[in-house]
Structures are given as structure tokens and as C-alpha cells.
């Protein structure tokens, strides 16, 4: 009897100790993200290292993501990939945790510029520009203006993929008319609206080009698209069309920064912190960046980058192009209101 | 008017009238159906419009309720000003509304007003940049809320208000006004205060009715008008709503459905209704017209073929047959219809008329006309074939007696029987020689008959035929139960010998017949040339007689009658003589018989009697004559009912004793047993005159007749007196027999025609009372006779 009791107690203590000694139980990090924006290998390595799983849920429209967040549905996610504009806008509703308090060992590697852009409530992830992607084999006229996506040349008519974003789509429409992408001028906005409305009949899909490519694979039949700079690789990868080219039109572009935000609806899990840290390990960061071909916000990663990577102009546009780009800034309610209405109008356009 | 025309005039109006009436009724019936149908369709459409309104209203209200109940709406309305609201909630509200618009495309603009009239949220999907505008309805509602003494009560009715308006272009739109509070539950607003209350205004696209209106337009064009009457806005529960349907059909159609929202009115203009009915009208007219024409043509044709044509054909045949020869083209029809009836009746009529025309109705024999035709034909035939034809002309003697005694029905029966007998007797001949016996036998008139025999080689057949006819009368002619003493006299002419013209043949046959009559009754006689002469003679005598009577050219001769025993003058027979030139050469025996035929005898007889009375008186007065006067009278007087009266009148006129008068009647005329004759004889006798049978022995007076006749005297005919000279050793002389007969009947006897002594002596020996004859005296003039009387008286006085 005493022996079994002893064994029992040893077993219990042993299990408890094991439990206590173990790091936190295997957890799942639910990551609300663009598709093909983070490499699978990152998740695999993370799981290997920590035992935590990362469950990725996609979105392909920022407005939808925002609606999820503002409607309280963000409680389903641990990490959400946000652009700075949306992040800051939504933070007005106090939707996110303050990330400055999170103990991240690899925070030091993150570029200052990018951290400033993300502010308190986001950890930088990537940055980039807005531009026009086109298939070289189909394109006949050199693309150098945003107007060419609003009024595509014959070879692209019916093969245009356009974003319908209340900020980004309006921005490029404003740029097309030579206006500032974040203009609040009603006349300019109306002009942009007109462009968007006129474009509708030539648009094949308002689905994001990359999602479209993922859905249609080699039978992807678009040849001109408004895209984010970091999407070129995905586009080519999934469409199996090697001839996609990225160009920033002469009118200029916007420079965006993507951050990782943590919904306020529940406490930050240990796994989430570990994930954030993991992503910012320079080796991981650069591996990820070069895998999915995004412009990393991790300076430490840049130091480890390949020449190919650093030489890609879509990722790292020349200075003169960047001179014509504008960073995102907050809009007034009225301007935002107007932009939202513009989208309603375009959507309801027959 | 001809039948065919009449048919037209009758048929067409009737057909037109009937078919038009029928068309009118049919049209009315169909029109009613059509109008009902259209009314039903329009009612359906109106009902659809009505339900579209209600549907859209309810859908809109449902969507608004969902819309404002969403988290975004509540969050937004609780904080409409902030950037965050603009960024997230408003954008989401836009999306929500847009999505609603996808499924309910009538949604257009939603605006949320505060009670102060401020717009907190506004989206017009047709124009995203438009400014919010507060409608009258909304303003009125807000005013009501603010003015309401008891807002709680007003808000306890959570039914939204909806209103439908139709503008001039016919565009109809729905708008909804609903109270709302972000601080309260949608279904319980009654405690909400002015601060927390909002009014939601939904304005829909003016596409209400669009589909239905275009469907109506495409079907009816401008013929149907859709109007909408907006109700005075009142918030009632649609659950209690009762839509009433009013359909009014007068010259146009009006459908009205009224509901909570007002009324939908569908009106079909009278013009359009007429247009709808126009095809029906046209079809009716066309069909009626075609029917009229077809029916008219068909009926007309049928009438023509079935009725008019047969009639016309019949008429043509009849007309044709008139020319060709009666009834020659017409045949009996067997089709058992009216036309056949007509045809057959006409044929019967023709036959009957033909029969009437050609046959004697009483006896059924040929009549004079057709006999004449037959005679003409057979004469031609005889000439052509070199054969003979015989005409037998038959006269019935004593036929008049039958009529007078037994009546006309008996007389007719006799004629019919004779006709039959004639046919029967001739049948064997006719089979061989003539056409059918009917055709050969005719009744020409009264008691005159004729027979035609044709294809004869000679006259023998005629002779034989005549004999056979004679044979019919051998024992008198039996009719019914009576036997009549009728005989026939036949005159026969042979064609072409005795003539080739019908008239000549008939005349000659008549002469022959008269000759036969002359030769005694029941006789036949062939025509001979001398008959012609005899006919002539007759005519002359007849004329002479007339002349003599008219000119008083008769005079008397006197033939003394002697007593046989002493040859004194017992009496005198007066004889008529004439100075008439025409009658010169003809004796009384010739012209008396002709006078009897013409009836002139009565005048003559009475003249004779009167003259005799005058003479008798003179002789008595002047010469002392005391004998009797024997006056010959015609036996016809015995049939003359006036004779006795006339005689009586004469006796009254002249002082003559009837006992001194002796009336002589020739025996031969008294052959028939005639009660009238007997009666007259008795009447005469009753006058007191004496009656004598003249030329006795030449007739066939039977013993019983002798007994029944009230005669006193028998005058033996001269032929028997002549017989005395003839040696008849093996038998007794007829004169003896007569004398014995007369003795038997106690009759006085006078012998006539004594011409020599032998005869005289014989007569005297017989013991006959009186005697006369040329031996004793010839007929004397009055002067001569009066001299003789005077002389004889003188002689008697001497003795």
C-alpha cells in the first residue's frame, strides 16, 4: 500500500512539475491577414520552436476587415494585419491593445520610421506603395499614368482588376487627375468619383487581384490591376503568369505601412507575444520577406537581405519616385464621409 | 310578278332580317363576355397594383426596422458626430443599405431626422452626394409629435406611416415615416422623449407600378389609364386593412381598389373599349354578310333547282305539247312530289278534257267533232291505200216517244244502252278492219249515231254491219225493264265512191238514211245517186209546202164514197190539192209525209178540216147533202195534245155534227202501243166523230190493238182491192179476211181503189158497206161534186 501511494504521489507531483516546468500550453494564434502575405515556413518554424499553432484567416478588403473589427467580431482574432490609416482610425474606437507595453525582445530591430507610422497600437510588418500591375505580354502601351487604369487601352478592357477601397481607390483616382491622394477638396473628389464611375464598365472584377489569381490560377484572365507593391510575387505565383510587371505611375503614389494590431476584446496571449517576437527575428523576418516578397520593416532583416531582394524596384523604388509619394494621413470626417459615399455610388452604378 | 322574282323579294329581306337579328343577339352576348373578360383582367391588374403597394410598403418597413436595429445604427445614432462613427459605423450603414438595395431595388434614400429637423444620417443610393430633404409627410409627423398633448399615446401606435404619391408623369413612389429611438427598443417607444426620438424617412424610387404600368401600356396602349389617389395620411394597421374593389362598366370600364394608402384606379376609356370590340363588330358584320349572301344564294339555288326549274320545265313541255298535239310530250312522273302531282293532274285534266272534247259524255262514244276528224283521216287513208271506208249514219225512230212517255232518264238510258250495243256489235269487224271500236262509233246528236268502218276492200262489211245493227231492234229495244218500240234507219255512204269530202259523205249518208226511212222503219239503205235527187226533191217539196201554206195555194178535191148496195153517195173523202208551182208534179202522198216531218202538217190538217166544214155546210145547205165527210188527218195529230181542242174549236165555229165527220188515220202510223195515242183517240171519239183506219191491211195492227182502238171504220187498202183481179186459188183473198175481221170487231168497211167492175162486184158480194175508186168516180172539184150531189138527189127523188 504505501508503495502505490508513493508511486501515485510521485506521479502527481511529477505531472504537476512537468506542467509547471513546461512553458505555456500549446496555443493557437489566430491571425487575421491578407492571403499570401506571410510565408508558411514562418508558421511551421514557429510551431516547431514554440509548439504554438498559427491559424491564418484571410481578408481581401480592408473595409471588410474594419467592419469586422468595429462590429465586435474582432474578438475572434489575436493578431490583425492593419494598415496605419485603418489602425489609427479604428483606434478612435479603442479597438486595440497598446503594444508598447508588450515585452518584445526583437523590438530593437524594427525600423524607427515604421514604428512611428504604426504608432502605439501596432507592430510594423511591411511597407510599400500603390501601383499598376500589368501583363507585359498583353500590354501594348507603356504604362505611366493612373489614367491608364481608369481608361484602359483596348487590350485591357474587360481585364481590369480594381480595388474598391474608400481611401486607396479614391487616392489613385485623385492622383490620376493630378491631385493629392488625400485631398479633401469636394470638386477634386467629385472628379475622382466620376473616374471611378466611368471605369466600372471596363472593370472585370473588384476582387483583389491576388485573391482573383489565387481563385483562378492559370486561367486568370486579368491583365491590368491596381495592386499593392508587395503583391507581385503572389500574383505571379498563383496565376503562373511570369510576365506581370509593377509600375508606379508618374503622378505618384501613396506609401503605406502595415502593422500588426491586437484586438482589445481579449487579453494578449503568451503565444501571440511569442509570435510577434518570432516574426521580428531578423533571420525569420528576411526569410519571410524574401519568401513572400514584401518590403520588410525590420532593419535587422535588411542587413541579411539578398541583392536580388534589395535591387527589386517594386520593393525599393528609387528616390525620385518616393519623392512623389505621400504617406497616409488622417482625413476629416467630412472627407471620409464623402469617400464612403463615393463607394456607394460606384457600387450602385449600373 | 314571276315566281322567281317574288322569291327574291321575299327571301332576301327575310334572310337579312333574321340573320341581322341573330347577329345582334350574338354580338350582344359575346360583347358581354368580352367586356366581362376585360373587366376581370383589369381588376386583376388593379389588384396587382394594390398588392404591389402593400408589398413594397411592408418590405420597406421590414428593412428599415432591421436597418435601424443593427449594432452599427445604434452605435452611430448614439454618437453620430465622431470620426470613428463616420469611419466605421456610417460606412457600415452604407453597406447595409446597399445590400438591402440589392434585394429590394425600390429602396432609394433613407434619412434619419431628429425632431429638430436635423439629418443625422442620409444616404440616397441614386445620388450619394445629395443633401437630405425633409418631406411634408415627415414634417407633418414631427409636428404632430411635438404638438401632441399625449406623445405617449401617439407613440404607442408603432405603426409606420406610408404614403403613395403619383406625379403628373404617372410615376408613383412610396415613402415611409417611422419613429425611432436609439435609446429604446423599436417595439416600445412610448416612453421616449423628444431628445431621444428620431424620425426615419424612407423615400423609394418612383418605380412603383413601373412593371405593371408598362405591361398595361403594352397591352392596352393609351386605352387604359392608371391613376392613384393618395389618401389623407393616417396611420392604421395594415392588418385591419380592407381593400375594396369597385368595378363599374358603362361606356368604359373603371376599376377602383381602395386601401389604407388611398385608391388605385384603372380606367379604360370608352374609345379603347370600342376599339377592343371593333374586331368583334367587324367579324360579326362580315360573318353576317357572308351568311346572308351564302344563305341567300344557297336557298335561291335550291328553290330554283328543286321547285322553279321543274315548274318551268313542265310549263315548257305543256306549251310545247300544245303545238305538237295535246299532251304528246308529257309523261306521267313518278317522283311523288308536288311537281309530279301537278304534272300528273294536268295530264289527267288533259285526258279528261280531251275526252270531253272528243267523246260524247252520255254514251262515251265519239262526238261529232272527233268523228269528223276520224272520218277525214280515214277518207285520206282509203284514197292513199286504195281501200274503202264506210260511213253508217243511224237515226233512231220513235226515240222521241220514249222521252215523252217514259221521261228523259229512260231516254238517256236507252241511248247509253244503244251506244254499248253498237260497240259490241261492231267489235268483231273492228278488230279486223278499223281502229278501235270506240273510235269508229259516234253519237252525233240526239238520237243520231254514226259508224265509221275503214280499210274495207268493198262495201260488204258495211252491209253486214248494218244488218247486225238492224238485228238489235228486231224485238224492240230493251232498256232497264222496259222494251221500247224503237227502230233504226241507217244510211250508208262509201268513201271515196260516194264522196271525198266529209260534208258530202255525211249529207249523202243522211239522204240514204232518209230514203231508208221512206222505205219503212227499221231499214238501211245504201246511198245512190238518185238519193241525191230524192234529197233535192225533199227540199223542193218542203219549200213548196211552206210557200203553199203562206200563199194559201191549197184546195180540196172531193172523192165520193158510194154505198155498196145502191151505189148512192154515202159520204165524201176530201183530198188536198195544191196549185203551188213548186209542188207541181208531186202528189199529196209525197208532200204530206214531208209536211209531217216539218210539223207543217198541223196547219195543213186544220186547214183541211176547216175547209171541209165549210164545204160540208155549203153542200148541206145548197145541195141537200146528207152524207159524211171523211177527212184525212196525220197520225201526228194523235200525239198533238192541242188537236182535240183545235177540233173542238172548229166544231164550235161551224154547225157541223161530229157524227157526220169521219177522221181517217193511216193504219201504219198506229203501230206502237202508245197510251197517249190511245188517250187522244178516245178524246177524239168523245167528241162524237167517227174514226177510220185508212189503208188498212198495210200495217201491223194487232188484234188486241184493233180491240183497243176506238175506231169505227176500216178502209181496205187499194192493194188488196187490186188483188181481186189476181188469181189466188190456193188461198183466200186478203180482202175477205179483212172483211171477216172487220165483222168480228163490228167495224164498218169501206173498200178503196175499186177500178173495175170485177172488183166492184166482188166487193159488193162481200157485203162491204161502202166503196170508192176511180171506177165509180175520180176526185172531183167542189163544183163537180156539188153537181153530182144535186144530180143524185134528183135521181133519188124520181125513184
CSV table of C-alpha atoms in Angstrom, one decimal, chain B residues 60-69 111-113 137-138 141 145 155 158-162 175-181 186 189 197-202:
chain,number,residue,atom,x,y,z
B,60,UNK,CA,-39.6,48.7,-46.8
B,61,UNK,CA,-40.8,48.8,-43.3
B,62,UNK,CA,-39.3,45.5,-42.5
B,63,UNK,CA,-35.9,46.6,-43.9
B,64,UNK,CA,-36.0,49.8,-42.1
B,65,UNK,CA,-36.7,48.0,-38.9
B,66,UNK,CA,-33.7,45.7,-39.4
B,67,UNK,CA,-31.6,48.6,-40.6
B,68,UNK,CA,-32.1,50.7,-37.5
B,69,UNK,CA,-31.9,47.7,-35.2
B,111,UNK,CA,-32.7,59.7,-43.8
B,112,UNK,CA,-32.8,59.9,-40.1
B,113,UNK,CA,-34.0,63.2,-38.7
B,137,UNK,CA,-45.1,63.9,-44.5
B,138,UNK,CA,-42.2,63.7,-42.3
B,141,UNK,CA,-45.4,63.8,-38.4
B,145,UNK,CA,-45.4,64.5,-32.3
B,155,UNK,CA,-46.1,56.6,-29.8
B,158,UNK,CA,-45.9,52.0,-33.5
B,159,UNK,CA,-47.3,51.5,-37.0
B,160,UNK,CA,-45.2,53.4,-39.5
B,161,UNK,CA,-46.9,55.7,-41.9
B,162,UNK,CA,-46.6,55.0,-45.6
B,175,UNK,CA,-42.4,56.8,-48.8
B,176,UNK,CA,-42.4,55.6,-45.2
B,177,UNK,CA,-42.1,57.6,-42.0
B,178,UNK,CA,-41.3,55.8,-38.8
B,179,UNK,CA,-40.4,56.9,-35.2
B,180,UNK,CA,-37.3,55.6,-33.7
B,181,UNK,CA,-35.1,55.9,-30.7
B,186,UNK,CA,-38.1,49.6,-31.5
B,189,UNK,CA,-41.2,53.8,-27.9
B,197,UNK,CA,-36.6,60.4,-30.7
B,198,UNK,CA,-35.7,60.3,-34.3
B,199,UNK,CA,-37.9,60.0,-37.3
B,200,UNK,CA,-36.8,57.8,-40.1
B,201,UNK,CA,-37.8,58.8,-43.6
B,202,UNK,CA,-37.6,56.4,-46.4
